[in-house]
Coordinates of C-alpha atoms and ligand atoms in Angstrom, one line a residue:
X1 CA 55.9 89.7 100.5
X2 CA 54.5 85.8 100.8
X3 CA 57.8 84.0 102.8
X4 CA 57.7 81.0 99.6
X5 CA 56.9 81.0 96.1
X6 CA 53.8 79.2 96.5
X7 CA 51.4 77.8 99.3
X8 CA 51.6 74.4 97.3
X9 CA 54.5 72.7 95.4
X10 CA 53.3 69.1 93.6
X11 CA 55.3 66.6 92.6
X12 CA 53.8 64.5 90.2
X13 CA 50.7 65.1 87.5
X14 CA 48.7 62.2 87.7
X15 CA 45.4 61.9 88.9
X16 CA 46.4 62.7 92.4
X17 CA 48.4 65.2 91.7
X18 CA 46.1 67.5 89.4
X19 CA 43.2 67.0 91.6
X20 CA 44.8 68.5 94.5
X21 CA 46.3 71.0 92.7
X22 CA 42.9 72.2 90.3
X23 CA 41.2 72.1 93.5
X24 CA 43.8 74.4 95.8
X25 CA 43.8 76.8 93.1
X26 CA 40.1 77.0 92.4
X27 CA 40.4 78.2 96.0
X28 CA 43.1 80.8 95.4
X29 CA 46.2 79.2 96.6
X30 CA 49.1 80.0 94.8
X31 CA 50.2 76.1 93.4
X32 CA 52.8 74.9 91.1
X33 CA 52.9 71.3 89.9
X34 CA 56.4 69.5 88.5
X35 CA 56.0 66.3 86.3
X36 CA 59.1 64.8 83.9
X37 CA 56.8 63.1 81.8
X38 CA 53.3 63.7 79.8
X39 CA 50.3 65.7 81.9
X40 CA 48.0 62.9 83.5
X41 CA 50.8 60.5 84.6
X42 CA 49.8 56.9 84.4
X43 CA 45.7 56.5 84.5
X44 CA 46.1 58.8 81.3
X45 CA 49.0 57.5 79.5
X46 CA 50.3 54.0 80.7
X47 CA 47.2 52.5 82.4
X48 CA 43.0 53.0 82.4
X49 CA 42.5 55.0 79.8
X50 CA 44.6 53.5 76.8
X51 CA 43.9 49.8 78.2
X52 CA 40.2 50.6 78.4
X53 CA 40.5 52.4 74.7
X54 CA 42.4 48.6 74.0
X55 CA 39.5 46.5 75.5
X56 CA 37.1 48.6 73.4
X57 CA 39.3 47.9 70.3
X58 CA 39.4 44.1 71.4
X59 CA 36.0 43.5 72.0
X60 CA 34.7 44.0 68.4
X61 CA 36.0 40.4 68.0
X62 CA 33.5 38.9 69.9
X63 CA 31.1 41.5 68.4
X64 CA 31.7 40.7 64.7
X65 CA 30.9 36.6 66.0
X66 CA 28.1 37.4 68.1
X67 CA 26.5 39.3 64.8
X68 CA 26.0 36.3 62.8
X69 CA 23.0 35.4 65.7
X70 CA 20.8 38.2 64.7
X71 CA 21.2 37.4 60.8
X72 CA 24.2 39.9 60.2
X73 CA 26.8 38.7 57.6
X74 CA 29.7 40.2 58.1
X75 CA 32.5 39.6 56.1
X76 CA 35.8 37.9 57.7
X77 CA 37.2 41.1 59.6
X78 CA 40.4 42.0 59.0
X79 CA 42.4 44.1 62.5
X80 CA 45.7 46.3 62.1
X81 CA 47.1 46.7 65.4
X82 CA 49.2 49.9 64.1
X83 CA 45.6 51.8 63.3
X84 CA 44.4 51.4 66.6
X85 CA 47.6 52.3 68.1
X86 CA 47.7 55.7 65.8
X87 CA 44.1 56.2 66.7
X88 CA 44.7 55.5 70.9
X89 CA 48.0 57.7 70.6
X90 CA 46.3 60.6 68.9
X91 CA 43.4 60.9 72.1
X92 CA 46.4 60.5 74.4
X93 CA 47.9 63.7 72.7
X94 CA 44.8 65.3 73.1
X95 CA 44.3 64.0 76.9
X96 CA 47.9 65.6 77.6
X97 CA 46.7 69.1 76.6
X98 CA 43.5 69.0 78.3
X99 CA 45.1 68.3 81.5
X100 CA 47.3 71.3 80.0
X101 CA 44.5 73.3 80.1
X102 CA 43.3 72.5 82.9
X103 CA 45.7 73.1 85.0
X104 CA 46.4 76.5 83.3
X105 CA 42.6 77.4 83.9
X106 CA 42.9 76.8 87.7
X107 CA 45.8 79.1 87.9
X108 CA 48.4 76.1 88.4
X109 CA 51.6 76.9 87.2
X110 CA 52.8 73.8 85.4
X111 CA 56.7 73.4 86.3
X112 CA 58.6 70.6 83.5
X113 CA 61.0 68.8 84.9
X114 CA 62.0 65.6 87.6
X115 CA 61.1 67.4 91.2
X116 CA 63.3 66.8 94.4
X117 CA 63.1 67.7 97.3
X118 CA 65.5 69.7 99.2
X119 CA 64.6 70.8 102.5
X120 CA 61.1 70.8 103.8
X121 CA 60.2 73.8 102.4
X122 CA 62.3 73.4 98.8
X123 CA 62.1 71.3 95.4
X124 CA 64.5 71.4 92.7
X125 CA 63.3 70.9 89.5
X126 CA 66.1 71.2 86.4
X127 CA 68.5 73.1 88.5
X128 CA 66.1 75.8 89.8
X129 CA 64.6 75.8 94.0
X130 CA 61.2 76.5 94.2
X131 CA 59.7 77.3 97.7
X132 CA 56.2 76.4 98.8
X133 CA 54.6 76.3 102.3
X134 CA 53.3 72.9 101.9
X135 CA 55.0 70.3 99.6
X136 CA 52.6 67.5 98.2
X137 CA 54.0 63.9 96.7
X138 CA 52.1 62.6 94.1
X139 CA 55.2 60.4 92.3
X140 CA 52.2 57.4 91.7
X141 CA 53.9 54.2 91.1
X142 CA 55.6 51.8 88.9
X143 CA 55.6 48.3 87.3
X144 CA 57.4 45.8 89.7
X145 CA 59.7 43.5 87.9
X146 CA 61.5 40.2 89.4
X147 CA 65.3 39.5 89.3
X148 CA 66.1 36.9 87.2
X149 CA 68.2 36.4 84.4
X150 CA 67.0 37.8 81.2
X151 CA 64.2 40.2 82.8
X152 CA 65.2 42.7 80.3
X153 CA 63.6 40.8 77.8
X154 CA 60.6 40.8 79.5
X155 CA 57.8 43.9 79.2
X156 CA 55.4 45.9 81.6
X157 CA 51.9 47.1 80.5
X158 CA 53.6 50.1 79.6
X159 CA 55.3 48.5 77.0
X160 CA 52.2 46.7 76.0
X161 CA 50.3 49.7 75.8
X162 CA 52.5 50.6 72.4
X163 CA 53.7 47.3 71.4
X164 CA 55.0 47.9 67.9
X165 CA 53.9 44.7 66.5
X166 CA 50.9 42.0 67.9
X167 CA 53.1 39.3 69.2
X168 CA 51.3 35.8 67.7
X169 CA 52.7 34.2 71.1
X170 CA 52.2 36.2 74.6
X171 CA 52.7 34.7 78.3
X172 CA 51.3 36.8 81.1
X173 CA 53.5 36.1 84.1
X174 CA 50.5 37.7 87.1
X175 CA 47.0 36.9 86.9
X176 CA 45.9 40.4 89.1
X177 CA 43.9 43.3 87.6
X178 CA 47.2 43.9 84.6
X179 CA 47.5 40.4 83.9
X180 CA 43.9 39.3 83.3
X181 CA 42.9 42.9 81.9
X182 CA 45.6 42.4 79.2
X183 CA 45.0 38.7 78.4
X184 CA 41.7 39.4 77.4
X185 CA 42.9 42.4 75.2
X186 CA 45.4 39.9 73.4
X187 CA 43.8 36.8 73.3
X188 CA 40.5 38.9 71.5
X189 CA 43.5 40.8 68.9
X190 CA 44.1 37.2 67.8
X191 CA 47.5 36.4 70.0
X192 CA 47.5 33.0 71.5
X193 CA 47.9 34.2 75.2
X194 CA 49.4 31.8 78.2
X195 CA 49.4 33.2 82.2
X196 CA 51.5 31.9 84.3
X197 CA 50.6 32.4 87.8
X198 CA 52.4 31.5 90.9
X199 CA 49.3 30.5 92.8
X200 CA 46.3 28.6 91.7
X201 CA 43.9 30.9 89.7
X202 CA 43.7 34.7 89.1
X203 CA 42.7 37.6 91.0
X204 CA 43.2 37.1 94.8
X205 CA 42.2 39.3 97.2
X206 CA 38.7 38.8 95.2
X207 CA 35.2 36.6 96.3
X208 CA 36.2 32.8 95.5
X209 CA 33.0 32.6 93.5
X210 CA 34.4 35.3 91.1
X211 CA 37.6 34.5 90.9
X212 CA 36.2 31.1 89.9
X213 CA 34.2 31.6 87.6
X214 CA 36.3 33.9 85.4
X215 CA 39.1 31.0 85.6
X216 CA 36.5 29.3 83.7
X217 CA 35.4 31.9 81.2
X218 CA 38.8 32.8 80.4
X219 CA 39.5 29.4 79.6
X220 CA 36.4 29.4 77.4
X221 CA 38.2 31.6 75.5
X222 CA 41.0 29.7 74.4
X223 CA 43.6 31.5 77.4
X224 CA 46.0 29.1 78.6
X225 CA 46.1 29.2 82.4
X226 CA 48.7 27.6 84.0
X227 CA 48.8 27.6 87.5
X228 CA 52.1 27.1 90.0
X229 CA 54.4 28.6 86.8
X230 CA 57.4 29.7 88.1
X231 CA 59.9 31.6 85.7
X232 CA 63.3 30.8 86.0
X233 CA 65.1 32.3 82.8
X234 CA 64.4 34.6 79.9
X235 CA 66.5 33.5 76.5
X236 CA 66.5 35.4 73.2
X237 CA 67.1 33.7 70.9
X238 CA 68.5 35.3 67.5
X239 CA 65.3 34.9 66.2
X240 CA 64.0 36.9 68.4
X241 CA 61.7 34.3 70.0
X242 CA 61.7 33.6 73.8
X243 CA 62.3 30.9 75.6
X244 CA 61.1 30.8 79.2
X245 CA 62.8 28.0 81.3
X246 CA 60.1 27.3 84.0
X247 CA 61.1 26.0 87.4
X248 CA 60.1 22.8 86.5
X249 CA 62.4 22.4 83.9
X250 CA 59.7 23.1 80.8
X251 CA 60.6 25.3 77.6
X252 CA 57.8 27.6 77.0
X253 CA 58.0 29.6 73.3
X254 CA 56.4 33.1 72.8
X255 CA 56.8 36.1 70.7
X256 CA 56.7 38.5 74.3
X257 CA 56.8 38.0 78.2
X258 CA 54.5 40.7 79.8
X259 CA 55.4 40.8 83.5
X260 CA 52.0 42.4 85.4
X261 CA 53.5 41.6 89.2
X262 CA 52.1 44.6 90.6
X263 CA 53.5 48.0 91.2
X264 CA 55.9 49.7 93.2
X265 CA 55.7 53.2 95.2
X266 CA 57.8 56.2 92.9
X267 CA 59.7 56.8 96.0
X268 CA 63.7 56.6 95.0
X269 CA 66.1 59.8 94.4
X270 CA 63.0 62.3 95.8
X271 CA 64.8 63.2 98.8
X272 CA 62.0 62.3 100.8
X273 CA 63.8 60.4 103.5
X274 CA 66.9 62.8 103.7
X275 CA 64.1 65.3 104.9
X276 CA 62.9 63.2 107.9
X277 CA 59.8 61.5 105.4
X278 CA 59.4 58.1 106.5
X279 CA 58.9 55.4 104.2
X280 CA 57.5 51.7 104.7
X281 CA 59.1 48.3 104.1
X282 CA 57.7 48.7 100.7
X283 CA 58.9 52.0 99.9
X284 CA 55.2 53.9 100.1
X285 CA 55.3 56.9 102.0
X286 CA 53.7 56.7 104.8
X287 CA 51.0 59.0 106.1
X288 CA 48.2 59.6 108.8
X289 CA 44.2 59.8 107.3
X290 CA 44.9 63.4 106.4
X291 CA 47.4 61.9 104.0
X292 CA 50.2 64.1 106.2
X293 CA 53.2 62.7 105.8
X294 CA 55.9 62.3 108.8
X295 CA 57.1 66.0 108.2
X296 CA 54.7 68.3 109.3
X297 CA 53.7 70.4 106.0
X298 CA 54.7 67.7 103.8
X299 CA 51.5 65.3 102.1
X300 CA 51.5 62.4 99.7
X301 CA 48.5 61.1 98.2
X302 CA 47.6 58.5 95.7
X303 CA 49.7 55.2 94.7
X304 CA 52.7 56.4 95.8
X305 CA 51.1 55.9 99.4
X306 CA 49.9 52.5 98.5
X307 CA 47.0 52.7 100.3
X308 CA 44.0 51.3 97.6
X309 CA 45.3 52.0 94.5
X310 CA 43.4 53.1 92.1
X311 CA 42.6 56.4 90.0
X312 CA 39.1 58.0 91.5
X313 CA 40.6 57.0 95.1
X314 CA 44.0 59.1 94.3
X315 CA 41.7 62.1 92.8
X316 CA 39.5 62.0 96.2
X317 CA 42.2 61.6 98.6
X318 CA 43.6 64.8 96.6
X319 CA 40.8 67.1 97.0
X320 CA 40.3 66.3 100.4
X321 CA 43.4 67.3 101.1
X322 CA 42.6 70.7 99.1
X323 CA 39.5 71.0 101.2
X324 CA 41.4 70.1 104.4
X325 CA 44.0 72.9 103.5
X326 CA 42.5 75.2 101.4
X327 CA 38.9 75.8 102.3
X328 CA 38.7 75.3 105.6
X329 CA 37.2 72.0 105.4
X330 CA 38.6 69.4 107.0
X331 CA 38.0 66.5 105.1
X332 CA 39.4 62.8 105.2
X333 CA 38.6 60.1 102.3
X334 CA 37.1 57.4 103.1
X335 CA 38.8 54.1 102.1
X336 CA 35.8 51.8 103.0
X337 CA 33.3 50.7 100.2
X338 CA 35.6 51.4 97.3
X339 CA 34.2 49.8 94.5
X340 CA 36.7 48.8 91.5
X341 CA 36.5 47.0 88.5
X342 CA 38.6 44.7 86.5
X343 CA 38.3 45.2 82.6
X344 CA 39.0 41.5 81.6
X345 CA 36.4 39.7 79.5
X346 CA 34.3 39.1 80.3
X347 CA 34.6 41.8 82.9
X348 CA 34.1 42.3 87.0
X349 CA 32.6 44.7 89.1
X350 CA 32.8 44.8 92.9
X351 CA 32.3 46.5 96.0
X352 CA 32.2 45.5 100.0
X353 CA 33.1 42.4 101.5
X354 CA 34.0 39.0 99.5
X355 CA 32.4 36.0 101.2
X356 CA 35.0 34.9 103.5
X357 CA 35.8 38.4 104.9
X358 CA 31.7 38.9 105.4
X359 CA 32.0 35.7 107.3
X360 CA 34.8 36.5 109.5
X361 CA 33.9 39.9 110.4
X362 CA 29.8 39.5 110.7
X363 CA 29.7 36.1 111.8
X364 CA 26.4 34.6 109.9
X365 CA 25.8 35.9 106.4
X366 CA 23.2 35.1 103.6
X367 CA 24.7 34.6 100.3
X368 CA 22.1 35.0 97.3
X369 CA 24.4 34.0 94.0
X370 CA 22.5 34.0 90.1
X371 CA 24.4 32.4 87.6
X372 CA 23.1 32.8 84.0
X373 CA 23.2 33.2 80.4
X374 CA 22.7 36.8 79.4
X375 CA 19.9 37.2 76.9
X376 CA 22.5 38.6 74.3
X377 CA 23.3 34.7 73.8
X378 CA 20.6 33.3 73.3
X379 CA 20.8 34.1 69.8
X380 CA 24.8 34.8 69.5
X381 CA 25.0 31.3 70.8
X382 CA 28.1 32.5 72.6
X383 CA 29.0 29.9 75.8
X384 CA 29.3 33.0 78.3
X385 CA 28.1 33.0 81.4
X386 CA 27.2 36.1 84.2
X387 CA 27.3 35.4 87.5
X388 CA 25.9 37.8 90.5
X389 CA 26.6 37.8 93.6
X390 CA 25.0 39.5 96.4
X391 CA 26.5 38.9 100.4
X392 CA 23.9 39.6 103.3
X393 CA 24.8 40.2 107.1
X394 CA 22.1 37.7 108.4
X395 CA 21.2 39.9 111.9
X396 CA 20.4 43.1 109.7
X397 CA 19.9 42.5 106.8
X398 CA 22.4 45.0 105.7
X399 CA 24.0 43.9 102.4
X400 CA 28.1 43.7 103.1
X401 CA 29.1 43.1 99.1
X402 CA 28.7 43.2 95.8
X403 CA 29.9 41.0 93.1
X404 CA 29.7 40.0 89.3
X405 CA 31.5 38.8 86.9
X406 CA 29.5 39.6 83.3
X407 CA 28.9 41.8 80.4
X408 CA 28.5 45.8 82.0
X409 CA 29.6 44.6 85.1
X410 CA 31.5 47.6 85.8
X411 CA 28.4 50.0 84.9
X412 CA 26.2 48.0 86.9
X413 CA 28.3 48.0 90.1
X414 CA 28.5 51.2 90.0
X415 CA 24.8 51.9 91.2
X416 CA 25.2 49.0 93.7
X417 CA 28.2 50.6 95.0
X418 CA 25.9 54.0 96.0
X419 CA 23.4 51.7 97.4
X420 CA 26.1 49.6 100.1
X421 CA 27.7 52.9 100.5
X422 CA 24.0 54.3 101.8
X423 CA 23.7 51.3 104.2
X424 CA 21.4 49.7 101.7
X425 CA 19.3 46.2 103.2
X426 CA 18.5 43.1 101.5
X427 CA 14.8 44.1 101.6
X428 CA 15.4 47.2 100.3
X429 CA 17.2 45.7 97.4
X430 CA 13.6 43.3 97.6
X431 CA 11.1 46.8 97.3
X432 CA 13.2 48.0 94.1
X433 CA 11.5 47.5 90.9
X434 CA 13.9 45.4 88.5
X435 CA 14.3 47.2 85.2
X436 CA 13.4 44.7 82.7
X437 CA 14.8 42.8 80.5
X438 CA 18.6 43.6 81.7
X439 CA 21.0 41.0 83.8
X440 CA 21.0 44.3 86.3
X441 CA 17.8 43.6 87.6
X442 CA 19.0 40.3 88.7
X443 CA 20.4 42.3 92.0
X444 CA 17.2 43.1 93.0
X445 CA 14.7 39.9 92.2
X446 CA 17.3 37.4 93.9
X447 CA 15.2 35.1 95.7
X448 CA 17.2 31.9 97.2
X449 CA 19.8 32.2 99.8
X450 CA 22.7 29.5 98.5
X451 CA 22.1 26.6 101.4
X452 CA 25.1 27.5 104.2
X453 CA 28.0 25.5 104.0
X454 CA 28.7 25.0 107.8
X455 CA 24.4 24.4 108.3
X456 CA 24.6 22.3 105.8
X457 CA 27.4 20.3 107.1
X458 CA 25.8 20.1 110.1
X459 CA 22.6 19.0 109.0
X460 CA 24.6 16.1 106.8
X461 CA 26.5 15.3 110.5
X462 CA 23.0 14.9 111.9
X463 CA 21.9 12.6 109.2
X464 CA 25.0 10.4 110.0
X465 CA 24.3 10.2 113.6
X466 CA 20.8 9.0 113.1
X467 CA 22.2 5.1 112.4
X468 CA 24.3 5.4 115.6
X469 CA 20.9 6.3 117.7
X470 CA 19.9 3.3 116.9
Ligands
NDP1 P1 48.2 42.9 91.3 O1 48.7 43.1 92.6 O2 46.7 43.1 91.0 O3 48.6 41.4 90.8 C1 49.9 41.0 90.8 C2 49.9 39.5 90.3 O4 51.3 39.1 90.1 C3 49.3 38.5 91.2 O5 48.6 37.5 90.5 C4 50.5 38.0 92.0 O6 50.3 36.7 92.4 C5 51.5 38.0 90.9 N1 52.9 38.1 91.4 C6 53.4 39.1 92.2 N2 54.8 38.9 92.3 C7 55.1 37.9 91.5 C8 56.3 37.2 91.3 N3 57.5 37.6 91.8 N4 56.3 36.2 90.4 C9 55.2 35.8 89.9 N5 54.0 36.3 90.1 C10 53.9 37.4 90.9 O7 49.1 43.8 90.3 P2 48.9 44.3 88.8 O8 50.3 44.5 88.4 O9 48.0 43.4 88.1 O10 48.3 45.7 89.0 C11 48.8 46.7 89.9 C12 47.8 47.5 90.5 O11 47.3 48.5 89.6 C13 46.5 46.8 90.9 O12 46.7 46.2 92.2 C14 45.5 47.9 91.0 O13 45.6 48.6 92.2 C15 46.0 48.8 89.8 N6 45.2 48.5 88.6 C16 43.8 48.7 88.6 C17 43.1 48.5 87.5 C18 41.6 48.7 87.5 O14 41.1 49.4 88.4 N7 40.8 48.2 86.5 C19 43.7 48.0 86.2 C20 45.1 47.8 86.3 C21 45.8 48.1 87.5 P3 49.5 36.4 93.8 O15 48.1 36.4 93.4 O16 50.0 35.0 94.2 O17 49.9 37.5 94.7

């Protein structure tokens, strides 16, 4: 007789979760998986894949315009948000049984139900101890709201995911991945979108070039950006419009308040620190690179760890932990050269370093930067821009990053991010044949290095000290 029910209890079926436990099985371990809410957790039902499935829906906007260029008349379109929300809900539906199925085919036994955990060895899920050898935490994360008055007014994008009706007026309090992702979707549905962001322009943490450029592009578009915003109070009034009393004293009127202020760790009421499982300032548990936790046979893995937090790394960090345990395999993820992408419009793809952290790490870098209109518009007339960006270590020629903000960015990164992750060189991005005509090939005919700003400064130094030779 085995001395637990299972060699693997998960808690959690998201993309962490499932991938650790599909993998463990296909190996023969004996795995259960607990989730309280729909199969997929929140890439499936709450984040990528109904956003993306809303950015599709959005874009045909632009598309309809655009048409008129290549001598299409199209008659003024007409866009019901409830048809698009049927249509979304009914692939989510079908997503939830194919992760169903999925688990079912890898012999996982699929558990319903909010997991705790008990002792080391123990979860509870709806009254009933299950025992497992190893215990995995895969709880993911969720939307982080502020405390002020009247935050319940306010949504998350998981209330924006299934908004009933299109608000005419939205502000977007966060201009990271949620925030910029979801003005684009609401701005192209026809709402007139505001973002209020605390700092000066959206998505930090990203190359300056990039983040600059898309400030201006999703101006272009009509989005309001207002930088240094600081919400003090939300008011309903009977009408069911809000007001939003800004720090400064301003009024702001809109239909909905999205709040996309990042995420928190799905740590509280799990029982993880009554068992000895430590947790970090932020609530993420905390583990070593083989995603072990503090207590020996207990493992976390994906957002709830908050290392990088996105799908694809939660499903790798996942099986390597399945290879690690279940195959004999050791195996720890890499977290360097994650690319990711950011679904706003138009959209951005990157991988490696931005400029400044090239700088500060490698010392002297080349910087090679296009900036263009995409063929596309030439006819559509649209005023949209790409911009490429491609960050060189200057002593090997080794490329540190890639960056661009543009139509298919995220397909095009994609490639560029197998090529940094192979050690790929400047001149080896200088021997590939572009494909032509596509803005892709524009990472490999890049000519120019963008004149250094500190060689330059010193060159402009030298010309002012030529008078005081004299
Ligand atoms: P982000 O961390 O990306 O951005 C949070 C934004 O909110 C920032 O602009 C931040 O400002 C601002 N902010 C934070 N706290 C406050 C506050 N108290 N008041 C006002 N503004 C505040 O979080 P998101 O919610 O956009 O997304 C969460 C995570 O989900 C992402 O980091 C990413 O890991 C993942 N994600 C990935 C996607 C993708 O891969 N395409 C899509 C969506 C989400 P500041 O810049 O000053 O810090």
């Amino acid at each position: 007789m085995p001395q637990y029910d299972f060699d693997l209890f998960t808690i959690g079926a998201g993309s962490g979760g499932v991938a650790a436990s599909r993998r463990a099985g296909s190996y023969g371990a004996r795995v259960a998986i607990c989730e309280d809410s729909r199969i997929g957790g929140t890439c499936v039902h709450r984040g990528c894949v109904p956003k993306k499935l809303l950015v599709y829906g959005a874009h045909f906007h632009a598309d309809f315009e655009d048409a008129a260029g290549y001598g299409w008349s199209v008659p003024e379109p007409t866009f019901d948000w409830t048809k698009l929300q049927a249509a979304k809900n009914k692939e989510l539906d079908r997503l939830d049984g194919v992760y169903r199925r999925l688990l079912r085919d890898s012999g996982v036994q699929l558990i319903e139900g909010r997991g705790r955990v008990v002792d080391a060895h123990t979860v509870e899920v709806g009254g009933k101890r299950y025992t497992a050898e190893r215990l995995l935490v895969a709880t993911g994360s969720h939307p982080f709201l502020p405390e002020i008055p009247g935050i319940e007014h306010a949504i998350t994008s998981d209330g924006a995911l299934s908004l009933p009706e299109l608000p005419r007026r939205l502000a977007i309090v966060g201009g990271g991945y949620i925030g910029v992702e979801f003005a684009g979707i609401f701005n192209a549905l026809g709402a007139k979108v505001m973002m209020l962001l605390r700092g000066e322009t959206v998505l930090r943490g990203f190359d300056n070039d990039i983040r600059g450029m898309l400030t201006q592009e999703l101006r272009k578009k009509g989005i309001d950006l207002r930088p240094e915003t600081f919400i003090r109070d939300i008011e309903k009034r009977p009408d069911g419009t809000l007001s939003l009393l800004t720090r400064m004293g301003d009024t702001l009127e809109v239909d909905a308040v999205l709040y996309a202020t990042g995420r928190v760790p799905n740590t509280k009421g799990l029982g993880l620190e009554e068992v000895g499982v430590r947790l970090n300032e932020r609530g993420a548990v905390q583990v070593d690179e083989w995603s072990r936790t503090s207590v020996e046979n207990i493992y976390a893995v994906g957002d709830v760890t908050d290392r990088i937090n996105l799908t694809p790394v939660a499903i790798a960090e996942g099986r390597a932990l399945a290879e690690t345990l279940f195959h004999d395999n050791p195996t720890k993820f890499d977290h360097t050269g994650v690319a990711s992408a950011v679904f706003c419009q138009p959209p951005v793809g990157t991988v490696g370093c931005t400029e400044n952290q090239a700088r500060e790490r490698y010392g002297q870098v080349d910087v090679y930067v296009s900036n263009f209109r995409p063929m596309k518009h030439t006819l559509s007339g649209r005023d949209e821009r790409t911009m490429m960006k491609v960050i060189v270590e200057r002593a090997s020629g080794r490329v540190l990053g890639f960056h661009m903000v543009g139509a298919d960015a995220p397909e095009i990164i994609q490639g560029m991010a197998v090529a940094l992750k192979c050690g790929v060189t400047k001149k080896q991005l200088d021997a590939t044949v572009g494909i032509h005509p596509t803005a892709a090939e524009e990472f490999v005919t890049m000519r120019d290095k963008r004149p250094d700003p500190e060689e330059a400064a010193a060159q402009e130094r030298g010309r002012d000290a030529v008078p005081h030779a004299h």
